[in-house]
Tab-separated table of N, CA and C and ligand atoms in Angstrom:
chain	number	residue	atom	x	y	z
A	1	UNK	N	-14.330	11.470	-28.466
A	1	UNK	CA	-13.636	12.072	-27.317
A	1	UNK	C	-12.464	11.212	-26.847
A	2	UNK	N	-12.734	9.629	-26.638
A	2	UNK	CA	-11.572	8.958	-26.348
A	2	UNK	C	-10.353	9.469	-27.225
A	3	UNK	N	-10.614	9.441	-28.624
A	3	UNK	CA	-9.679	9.546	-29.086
A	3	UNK	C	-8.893	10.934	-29.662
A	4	UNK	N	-9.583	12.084	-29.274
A	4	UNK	CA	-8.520	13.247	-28.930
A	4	UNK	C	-8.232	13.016	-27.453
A	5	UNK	N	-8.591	12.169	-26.364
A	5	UNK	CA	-7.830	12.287	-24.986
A	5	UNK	C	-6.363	11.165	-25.430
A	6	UNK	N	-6.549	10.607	-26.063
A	6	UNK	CA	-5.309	9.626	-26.335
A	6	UNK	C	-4.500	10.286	-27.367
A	7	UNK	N	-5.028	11.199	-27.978
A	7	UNK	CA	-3.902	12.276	-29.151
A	7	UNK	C	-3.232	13.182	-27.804
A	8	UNK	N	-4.149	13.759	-26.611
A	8	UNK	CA	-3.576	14.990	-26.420
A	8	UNK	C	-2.568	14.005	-25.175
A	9	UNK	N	-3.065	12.943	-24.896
A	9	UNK	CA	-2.179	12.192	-23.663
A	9	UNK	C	-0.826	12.174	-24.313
A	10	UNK	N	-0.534	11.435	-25.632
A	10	UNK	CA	0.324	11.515	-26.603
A	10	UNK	C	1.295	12.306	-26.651
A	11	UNK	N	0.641	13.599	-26.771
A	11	UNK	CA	1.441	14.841	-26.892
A	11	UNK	C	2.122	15.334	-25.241
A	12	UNK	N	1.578	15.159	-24.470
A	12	UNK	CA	2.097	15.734	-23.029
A	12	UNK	C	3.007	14.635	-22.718
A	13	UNK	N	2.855	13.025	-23.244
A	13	UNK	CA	4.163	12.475	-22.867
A	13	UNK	C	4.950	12.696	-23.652
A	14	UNK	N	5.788	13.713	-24.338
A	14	UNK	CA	6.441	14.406	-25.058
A	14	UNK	C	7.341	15.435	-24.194
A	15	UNK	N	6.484	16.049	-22.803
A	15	UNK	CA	6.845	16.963	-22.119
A	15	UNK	C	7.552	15.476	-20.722
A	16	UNK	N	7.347	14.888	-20.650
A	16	UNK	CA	7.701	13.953	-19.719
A	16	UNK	C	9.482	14.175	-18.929
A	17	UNK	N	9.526	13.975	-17.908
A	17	UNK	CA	10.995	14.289	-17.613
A	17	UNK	C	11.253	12.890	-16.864
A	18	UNK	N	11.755	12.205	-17.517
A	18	UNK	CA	12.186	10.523	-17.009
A	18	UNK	C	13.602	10.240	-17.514
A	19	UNK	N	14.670	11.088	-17.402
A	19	UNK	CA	15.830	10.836	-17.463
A	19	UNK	C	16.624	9.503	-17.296
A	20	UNK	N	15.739	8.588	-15.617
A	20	UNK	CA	16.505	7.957	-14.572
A	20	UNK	C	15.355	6.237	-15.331
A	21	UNK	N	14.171	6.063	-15.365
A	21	UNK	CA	13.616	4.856	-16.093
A	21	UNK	C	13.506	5.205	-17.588
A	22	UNK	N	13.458	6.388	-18.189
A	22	UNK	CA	13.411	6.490	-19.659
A	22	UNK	C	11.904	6.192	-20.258
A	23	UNK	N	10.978	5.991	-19.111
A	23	UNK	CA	9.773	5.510	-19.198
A	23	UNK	C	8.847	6.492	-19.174
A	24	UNK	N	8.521	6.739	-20.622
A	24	UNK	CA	7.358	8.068	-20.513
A	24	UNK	C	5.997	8.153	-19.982
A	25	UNK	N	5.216	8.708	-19.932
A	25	UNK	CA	3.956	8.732	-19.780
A	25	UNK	C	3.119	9.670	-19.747
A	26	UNK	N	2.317	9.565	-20.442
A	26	UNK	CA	1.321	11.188	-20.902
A	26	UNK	C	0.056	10.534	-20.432
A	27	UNK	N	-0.795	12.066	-19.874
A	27	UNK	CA	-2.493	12.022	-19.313
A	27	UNK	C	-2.956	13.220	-19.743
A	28	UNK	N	-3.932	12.395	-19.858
A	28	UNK	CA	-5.121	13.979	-20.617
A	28	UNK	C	-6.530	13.468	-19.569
A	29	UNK	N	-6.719	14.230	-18.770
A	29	UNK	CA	-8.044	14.131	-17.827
A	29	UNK	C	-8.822	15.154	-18.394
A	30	UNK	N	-10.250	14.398	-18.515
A	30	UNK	CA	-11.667	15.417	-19.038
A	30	UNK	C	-12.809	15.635	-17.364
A	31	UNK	N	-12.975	17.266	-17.996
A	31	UNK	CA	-13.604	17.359	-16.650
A	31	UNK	C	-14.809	17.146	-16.704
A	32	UNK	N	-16.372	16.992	-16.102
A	32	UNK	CA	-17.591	17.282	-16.535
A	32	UNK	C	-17.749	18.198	-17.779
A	33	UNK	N	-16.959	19.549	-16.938
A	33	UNK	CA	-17.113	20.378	-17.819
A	33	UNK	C	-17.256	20.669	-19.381
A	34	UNK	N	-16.276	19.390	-19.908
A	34	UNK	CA	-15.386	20.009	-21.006
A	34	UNK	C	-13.968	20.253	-20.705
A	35	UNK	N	-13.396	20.489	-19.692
A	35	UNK	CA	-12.062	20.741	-20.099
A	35	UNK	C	-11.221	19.881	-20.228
A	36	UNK	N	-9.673	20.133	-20.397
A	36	UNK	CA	-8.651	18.812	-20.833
A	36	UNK	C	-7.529	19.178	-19.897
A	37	UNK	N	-7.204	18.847	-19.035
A	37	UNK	CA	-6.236	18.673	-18.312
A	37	UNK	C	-5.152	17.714	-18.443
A	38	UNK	N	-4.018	17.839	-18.760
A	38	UNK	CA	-2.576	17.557	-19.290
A	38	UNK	C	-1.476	17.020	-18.072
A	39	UNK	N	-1.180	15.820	-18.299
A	39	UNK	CA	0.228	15.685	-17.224
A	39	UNK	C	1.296	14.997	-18.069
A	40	UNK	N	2.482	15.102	-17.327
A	40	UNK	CA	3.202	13.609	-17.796
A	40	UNK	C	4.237	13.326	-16.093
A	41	UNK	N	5.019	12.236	-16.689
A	41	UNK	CA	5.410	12.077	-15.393
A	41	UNK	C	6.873	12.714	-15.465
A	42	UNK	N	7.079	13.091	-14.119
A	42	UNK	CA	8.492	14.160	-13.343
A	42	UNK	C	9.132	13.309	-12.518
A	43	UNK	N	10.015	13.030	-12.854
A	43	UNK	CA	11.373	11.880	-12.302
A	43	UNK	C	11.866	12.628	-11.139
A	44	UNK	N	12.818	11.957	-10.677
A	44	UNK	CA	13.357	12.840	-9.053
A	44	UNK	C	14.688	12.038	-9.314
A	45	UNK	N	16.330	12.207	-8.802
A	45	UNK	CA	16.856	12.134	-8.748
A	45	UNK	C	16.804	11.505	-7.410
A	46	UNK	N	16.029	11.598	-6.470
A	46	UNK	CA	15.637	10.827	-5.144
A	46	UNK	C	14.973	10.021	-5.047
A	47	UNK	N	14.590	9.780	-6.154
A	47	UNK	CA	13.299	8.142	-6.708
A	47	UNK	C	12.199	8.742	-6.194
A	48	UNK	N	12.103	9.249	-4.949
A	48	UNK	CA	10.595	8.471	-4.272
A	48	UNK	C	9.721	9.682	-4.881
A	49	UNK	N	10.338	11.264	-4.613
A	49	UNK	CA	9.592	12.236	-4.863
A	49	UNK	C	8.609	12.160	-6.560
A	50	UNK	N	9.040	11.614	-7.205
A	50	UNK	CA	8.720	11.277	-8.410
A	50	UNK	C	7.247	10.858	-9.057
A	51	UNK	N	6.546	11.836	-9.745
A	51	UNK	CA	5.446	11.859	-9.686
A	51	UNK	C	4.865	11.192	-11.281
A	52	UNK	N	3.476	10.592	-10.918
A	52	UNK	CA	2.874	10.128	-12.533
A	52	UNK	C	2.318	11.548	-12.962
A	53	UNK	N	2.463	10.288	-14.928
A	53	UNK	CA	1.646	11.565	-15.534
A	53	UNK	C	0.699	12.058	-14.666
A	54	UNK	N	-0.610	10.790	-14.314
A	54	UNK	CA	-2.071	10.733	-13.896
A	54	UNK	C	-2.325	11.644	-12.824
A	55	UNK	N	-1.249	11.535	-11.963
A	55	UNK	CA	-1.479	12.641	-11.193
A	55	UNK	C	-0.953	13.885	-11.345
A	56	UNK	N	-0.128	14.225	-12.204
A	56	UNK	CA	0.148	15.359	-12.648
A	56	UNK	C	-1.158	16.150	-12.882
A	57	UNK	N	-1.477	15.665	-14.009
A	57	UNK	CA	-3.071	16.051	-14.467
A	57	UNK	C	-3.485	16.201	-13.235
A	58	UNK	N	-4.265	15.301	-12.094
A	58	UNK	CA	-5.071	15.677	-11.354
A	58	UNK	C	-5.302	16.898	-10.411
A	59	UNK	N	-3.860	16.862	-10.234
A	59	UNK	CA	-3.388	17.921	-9.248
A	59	UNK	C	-3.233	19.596	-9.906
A	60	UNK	N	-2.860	19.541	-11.212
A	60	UNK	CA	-3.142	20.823	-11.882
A	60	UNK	C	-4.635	20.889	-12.374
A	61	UNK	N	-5.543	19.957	-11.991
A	61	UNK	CA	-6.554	20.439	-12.143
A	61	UNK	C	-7.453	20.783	-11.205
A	62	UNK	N	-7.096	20.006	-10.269
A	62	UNK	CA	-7.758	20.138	-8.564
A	62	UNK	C	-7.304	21.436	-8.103
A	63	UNK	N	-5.776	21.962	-8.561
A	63	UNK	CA	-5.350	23.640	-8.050
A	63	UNK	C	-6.049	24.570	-9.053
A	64	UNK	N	-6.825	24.147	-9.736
A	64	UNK	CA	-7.014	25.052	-10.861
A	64	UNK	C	-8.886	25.379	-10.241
A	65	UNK	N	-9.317	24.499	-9.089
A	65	UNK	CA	-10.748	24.742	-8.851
A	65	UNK	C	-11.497	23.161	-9.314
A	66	UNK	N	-11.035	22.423	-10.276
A	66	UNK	CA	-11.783	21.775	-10.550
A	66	UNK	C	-12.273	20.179	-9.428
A	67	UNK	N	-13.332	19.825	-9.576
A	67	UNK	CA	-13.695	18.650	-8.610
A	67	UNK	C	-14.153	17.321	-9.082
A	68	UNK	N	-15.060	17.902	-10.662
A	68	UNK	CA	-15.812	16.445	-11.222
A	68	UNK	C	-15.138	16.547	-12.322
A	69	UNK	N	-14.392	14.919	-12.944
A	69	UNK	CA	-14.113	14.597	-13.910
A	69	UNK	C	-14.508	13.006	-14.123
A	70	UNK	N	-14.444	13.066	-15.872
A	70	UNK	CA	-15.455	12.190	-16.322
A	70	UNK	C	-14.081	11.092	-16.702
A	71	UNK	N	-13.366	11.431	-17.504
A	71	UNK	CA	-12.316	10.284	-18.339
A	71	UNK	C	-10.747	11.097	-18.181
A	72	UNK	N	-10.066	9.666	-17.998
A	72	UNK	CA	-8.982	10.216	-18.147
A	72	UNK	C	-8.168	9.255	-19.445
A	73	UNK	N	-7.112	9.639	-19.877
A	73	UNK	CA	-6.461	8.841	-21.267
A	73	UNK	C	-4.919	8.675	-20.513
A	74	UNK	N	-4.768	7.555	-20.712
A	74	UNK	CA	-2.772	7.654	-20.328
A	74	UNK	C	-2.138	6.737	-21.496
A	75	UNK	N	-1.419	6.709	-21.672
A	75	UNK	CA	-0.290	6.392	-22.755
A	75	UNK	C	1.181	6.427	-22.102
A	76	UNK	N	2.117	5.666	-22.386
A	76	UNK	CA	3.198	5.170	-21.881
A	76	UNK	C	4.377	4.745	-22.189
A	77	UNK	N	5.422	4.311	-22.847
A	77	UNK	CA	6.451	3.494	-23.077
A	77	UNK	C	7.875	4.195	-23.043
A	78	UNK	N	8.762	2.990	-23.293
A	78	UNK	CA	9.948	3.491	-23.215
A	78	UNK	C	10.718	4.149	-23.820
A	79	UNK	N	10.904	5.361	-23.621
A	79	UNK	CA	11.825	6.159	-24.608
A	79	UNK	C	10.360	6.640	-24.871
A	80	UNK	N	9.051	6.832	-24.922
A	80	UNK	CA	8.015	7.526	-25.259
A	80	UNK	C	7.544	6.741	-26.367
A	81	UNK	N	8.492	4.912	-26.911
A	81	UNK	CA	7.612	4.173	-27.749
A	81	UNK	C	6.414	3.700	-27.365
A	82	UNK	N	4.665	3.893	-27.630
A	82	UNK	CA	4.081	2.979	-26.877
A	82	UNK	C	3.522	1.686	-27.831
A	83	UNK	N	4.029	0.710	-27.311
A	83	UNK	CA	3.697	-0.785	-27.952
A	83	UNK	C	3.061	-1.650	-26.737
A	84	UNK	N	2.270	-0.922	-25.360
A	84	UNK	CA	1.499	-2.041	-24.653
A	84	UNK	C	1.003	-0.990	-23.711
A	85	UNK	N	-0.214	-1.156	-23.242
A	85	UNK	CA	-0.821	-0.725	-22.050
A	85	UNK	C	-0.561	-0.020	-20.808
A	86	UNK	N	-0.499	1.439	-20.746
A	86	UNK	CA	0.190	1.539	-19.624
A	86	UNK	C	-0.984	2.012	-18.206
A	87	UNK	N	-1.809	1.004	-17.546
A	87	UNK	CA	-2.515	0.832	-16.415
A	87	UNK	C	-2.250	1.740	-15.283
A	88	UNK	N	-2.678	2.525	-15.278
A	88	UNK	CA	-2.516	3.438	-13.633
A	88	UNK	C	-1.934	2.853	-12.637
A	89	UNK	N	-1.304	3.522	-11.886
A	89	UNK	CA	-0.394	2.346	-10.299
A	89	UNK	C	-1.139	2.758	-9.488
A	90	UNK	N	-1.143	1.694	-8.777
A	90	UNK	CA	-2.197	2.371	-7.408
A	90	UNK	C	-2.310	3.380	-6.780
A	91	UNK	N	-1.045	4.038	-6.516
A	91	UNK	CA	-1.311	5.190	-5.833
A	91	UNK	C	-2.167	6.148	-6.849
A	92	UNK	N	-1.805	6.364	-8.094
A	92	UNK	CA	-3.103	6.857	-8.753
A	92	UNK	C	-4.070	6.571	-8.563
A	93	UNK	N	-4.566	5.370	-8.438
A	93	UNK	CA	-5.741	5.065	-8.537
A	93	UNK	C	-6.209	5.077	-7.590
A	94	UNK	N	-5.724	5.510	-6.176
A	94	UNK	CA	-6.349	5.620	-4.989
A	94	UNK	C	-6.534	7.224	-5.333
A	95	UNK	N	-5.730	7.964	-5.668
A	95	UNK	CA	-5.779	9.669	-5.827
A	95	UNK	C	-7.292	9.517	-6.655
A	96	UNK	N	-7.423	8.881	-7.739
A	96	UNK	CA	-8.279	8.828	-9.078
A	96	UNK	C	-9.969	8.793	-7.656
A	97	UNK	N	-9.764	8.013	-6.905
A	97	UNK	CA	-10.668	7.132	-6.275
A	97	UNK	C	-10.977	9.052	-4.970
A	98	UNK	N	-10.021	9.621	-4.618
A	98	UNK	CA	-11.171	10.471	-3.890
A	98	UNK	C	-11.520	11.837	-4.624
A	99	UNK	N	-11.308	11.685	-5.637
A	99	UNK	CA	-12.679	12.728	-6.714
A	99	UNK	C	-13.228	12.164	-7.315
A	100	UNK	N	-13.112	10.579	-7.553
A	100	UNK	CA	-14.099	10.222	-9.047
A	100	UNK	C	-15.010	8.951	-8.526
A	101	UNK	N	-16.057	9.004	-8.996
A	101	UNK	CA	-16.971	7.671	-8.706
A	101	UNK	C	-16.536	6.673	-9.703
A	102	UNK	N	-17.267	4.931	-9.438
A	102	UNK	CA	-16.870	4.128	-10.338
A	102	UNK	C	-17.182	4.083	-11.438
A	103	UNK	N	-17.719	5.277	-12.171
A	103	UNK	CA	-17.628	5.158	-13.774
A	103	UNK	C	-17.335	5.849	-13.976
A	104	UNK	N	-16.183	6.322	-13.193
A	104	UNK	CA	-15.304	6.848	-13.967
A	104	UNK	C	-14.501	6.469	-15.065
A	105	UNK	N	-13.865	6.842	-16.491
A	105	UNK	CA	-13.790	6.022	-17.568
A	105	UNK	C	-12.401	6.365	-18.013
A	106	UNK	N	-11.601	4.970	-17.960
A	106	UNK	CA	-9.938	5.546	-18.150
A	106	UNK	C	-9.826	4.247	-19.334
A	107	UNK	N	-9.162	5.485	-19.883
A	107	UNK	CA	-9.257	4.858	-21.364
A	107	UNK	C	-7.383	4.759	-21.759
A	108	UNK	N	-6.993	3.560	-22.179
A	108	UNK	CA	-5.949	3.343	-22.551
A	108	UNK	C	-5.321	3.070	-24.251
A	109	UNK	N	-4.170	3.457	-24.218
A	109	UNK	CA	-3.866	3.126	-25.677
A	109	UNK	C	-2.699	2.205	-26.090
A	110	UNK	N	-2.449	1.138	-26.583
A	110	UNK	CA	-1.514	0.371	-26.590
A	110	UNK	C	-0.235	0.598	-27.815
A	111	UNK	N	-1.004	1.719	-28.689
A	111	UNK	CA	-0.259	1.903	-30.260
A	111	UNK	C	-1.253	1.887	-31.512
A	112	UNK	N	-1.922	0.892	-30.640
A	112	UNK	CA	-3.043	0.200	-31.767
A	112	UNK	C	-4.181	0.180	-31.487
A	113	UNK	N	-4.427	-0.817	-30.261
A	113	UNK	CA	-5.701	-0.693	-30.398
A	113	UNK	C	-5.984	0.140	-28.788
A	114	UNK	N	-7.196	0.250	-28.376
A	114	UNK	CA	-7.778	1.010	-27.352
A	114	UNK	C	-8.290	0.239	-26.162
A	115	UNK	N	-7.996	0.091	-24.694
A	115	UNK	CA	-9.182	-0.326	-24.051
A	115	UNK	C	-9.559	0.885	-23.186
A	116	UNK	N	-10.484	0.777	-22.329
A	116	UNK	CA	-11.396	1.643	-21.942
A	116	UNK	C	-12.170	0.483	-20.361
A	117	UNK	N	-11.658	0.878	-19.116
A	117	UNK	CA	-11.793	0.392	-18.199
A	117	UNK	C	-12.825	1.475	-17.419
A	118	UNK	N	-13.028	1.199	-16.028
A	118	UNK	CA	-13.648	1.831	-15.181
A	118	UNK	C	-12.850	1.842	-14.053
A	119	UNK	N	-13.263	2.716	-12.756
A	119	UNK	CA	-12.530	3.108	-11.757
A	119	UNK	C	-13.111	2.437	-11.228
A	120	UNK	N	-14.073	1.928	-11.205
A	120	UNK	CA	-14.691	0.888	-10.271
A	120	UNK	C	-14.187	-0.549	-10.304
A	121	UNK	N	-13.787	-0.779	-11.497
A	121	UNK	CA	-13.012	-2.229	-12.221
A	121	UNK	C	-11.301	-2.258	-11.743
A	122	UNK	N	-10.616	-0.709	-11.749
A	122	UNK	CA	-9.485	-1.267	-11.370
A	122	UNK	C	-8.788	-0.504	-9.735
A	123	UNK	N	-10.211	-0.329	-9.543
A	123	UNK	CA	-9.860	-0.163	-7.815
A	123	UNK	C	-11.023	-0.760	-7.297
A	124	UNK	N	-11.822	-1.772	-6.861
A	124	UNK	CA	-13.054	-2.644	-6.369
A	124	UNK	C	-12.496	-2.777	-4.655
A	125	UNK	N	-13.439	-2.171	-4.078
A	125	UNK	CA	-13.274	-2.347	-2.627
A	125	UNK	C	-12.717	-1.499	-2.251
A	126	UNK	N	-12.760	-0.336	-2.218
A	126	UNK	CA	-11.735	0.445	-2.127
A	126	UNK	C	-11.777	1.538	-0.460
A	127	UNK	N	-10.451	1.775	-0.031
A	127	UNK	CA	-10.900	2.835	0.751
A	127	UNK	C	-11.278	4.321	0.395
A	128	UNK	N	-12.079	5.394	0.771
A	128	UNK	CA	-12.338	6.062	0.309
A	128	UNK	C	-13.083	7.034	1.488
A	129	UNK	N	-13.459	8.778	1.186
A	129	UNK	CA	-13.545	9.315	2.084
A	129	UNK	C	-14.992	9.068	2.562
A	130	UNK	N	-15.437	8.007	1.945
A	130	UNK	CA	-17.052	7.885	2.634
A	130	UNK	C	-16.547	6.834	4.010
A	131	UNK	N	-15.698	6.067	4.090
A	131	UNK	CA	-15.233	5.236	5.137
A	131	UNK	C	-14.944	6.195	6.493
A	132	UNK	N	-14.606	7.436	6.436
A	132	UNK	CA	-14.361	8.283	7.349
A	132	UNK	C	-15.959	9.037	7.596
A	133	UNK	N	-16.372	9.656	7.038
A	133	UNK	CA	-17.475	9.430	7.444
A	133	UNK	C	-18.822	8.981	7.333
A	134	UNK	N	-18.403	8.252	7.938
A	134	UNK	CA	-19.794	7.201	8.584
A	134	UNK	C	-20.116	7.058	9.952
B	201	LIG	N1	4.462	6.167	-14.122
B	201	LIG	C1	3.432	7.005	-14.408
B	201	LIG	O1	3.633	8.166	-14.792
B	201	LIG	N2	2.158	6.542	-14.242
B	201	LIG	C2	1.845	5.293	-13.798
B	201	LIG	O2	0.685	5.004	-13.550
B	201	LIG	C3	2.908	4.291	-13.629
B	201	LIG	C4	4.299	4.799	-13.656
B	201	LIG	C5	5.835	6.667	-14.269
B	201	LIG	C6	6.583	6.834	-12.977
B	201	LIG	C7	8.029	6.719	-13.421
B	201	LIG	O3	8.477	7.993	-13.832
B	201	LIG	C8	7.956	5.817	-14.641
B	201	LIG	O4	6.607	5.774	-15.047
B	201	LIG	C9	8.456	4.404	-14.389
B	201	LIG	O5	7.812	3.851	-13.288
């Protein structure tokens, strides 16, 4: 499974619109279900509006009904070469953090070889909607 989420991440940073960093990035999020949810990242001519793959994916899958997902895959580089790790930015990983528990499993691809982290490992301490209620 990791490794059709890192083929299909692959392929959606293909669809990527990064005109302004040239810096691609493709996500393939798996739901409980089975399904595969697809992003890449959308540049803005205004910088800020400018969205990740990671949340691309999330958000077409969260409008689509969905709530539990298991793994997500991202892939990254410049011009869409990937030769190193491309790690979620926080604001993903805070988005990642109010649908997913810490094993949740985000799996990366460097070109070559694979790592495979947790949501608990690269957000630890985190705020989250259980802090509200309590
Ligand atoms: N980017 C992502 O799509 N995901 C990340 O987790 C980090 C950064 C995008 C945003 C921007 O289009 C480009 O990479 C350079 O920051």
């Amino acid at each position: 499974m990791r490794e059709q989420l890192v083929r299909m991440a692959v392929e959606a940073m293909k669809k990527a619109y990064a005109p302004y960093s040239r810096y691609r990035v493709g996500a393939a999020l798996l739901t409980k279900g089975g399904k595969i949810y697809t992003g890449c990242n959308i540049e803005n001519a205004a910088y800020g509006p400018t969205n990740c793959a990671e949340r691309t994916a999330f958000f077409k899958a969260v409008s689509e009904g969905e709530r539990d997902f298991a793994a997500i895959a991202v892939v990254g580089g410049q011009e869409g070469t990937v030769n190193a790790f491309a790690a979620p930015c926080g604001v993903c990983r805070q988005v990642m953090r109010e649908f997913c528990a810490d094993d949740f499993e985000i799996h990366l691809w460097d070109g070559s070889e694979y790592r495979t982290c947790t949501l608990g490992e690269l957000l630890p301490l985190s705020f989250s909607s259980a802090n509200l209620s309590e």
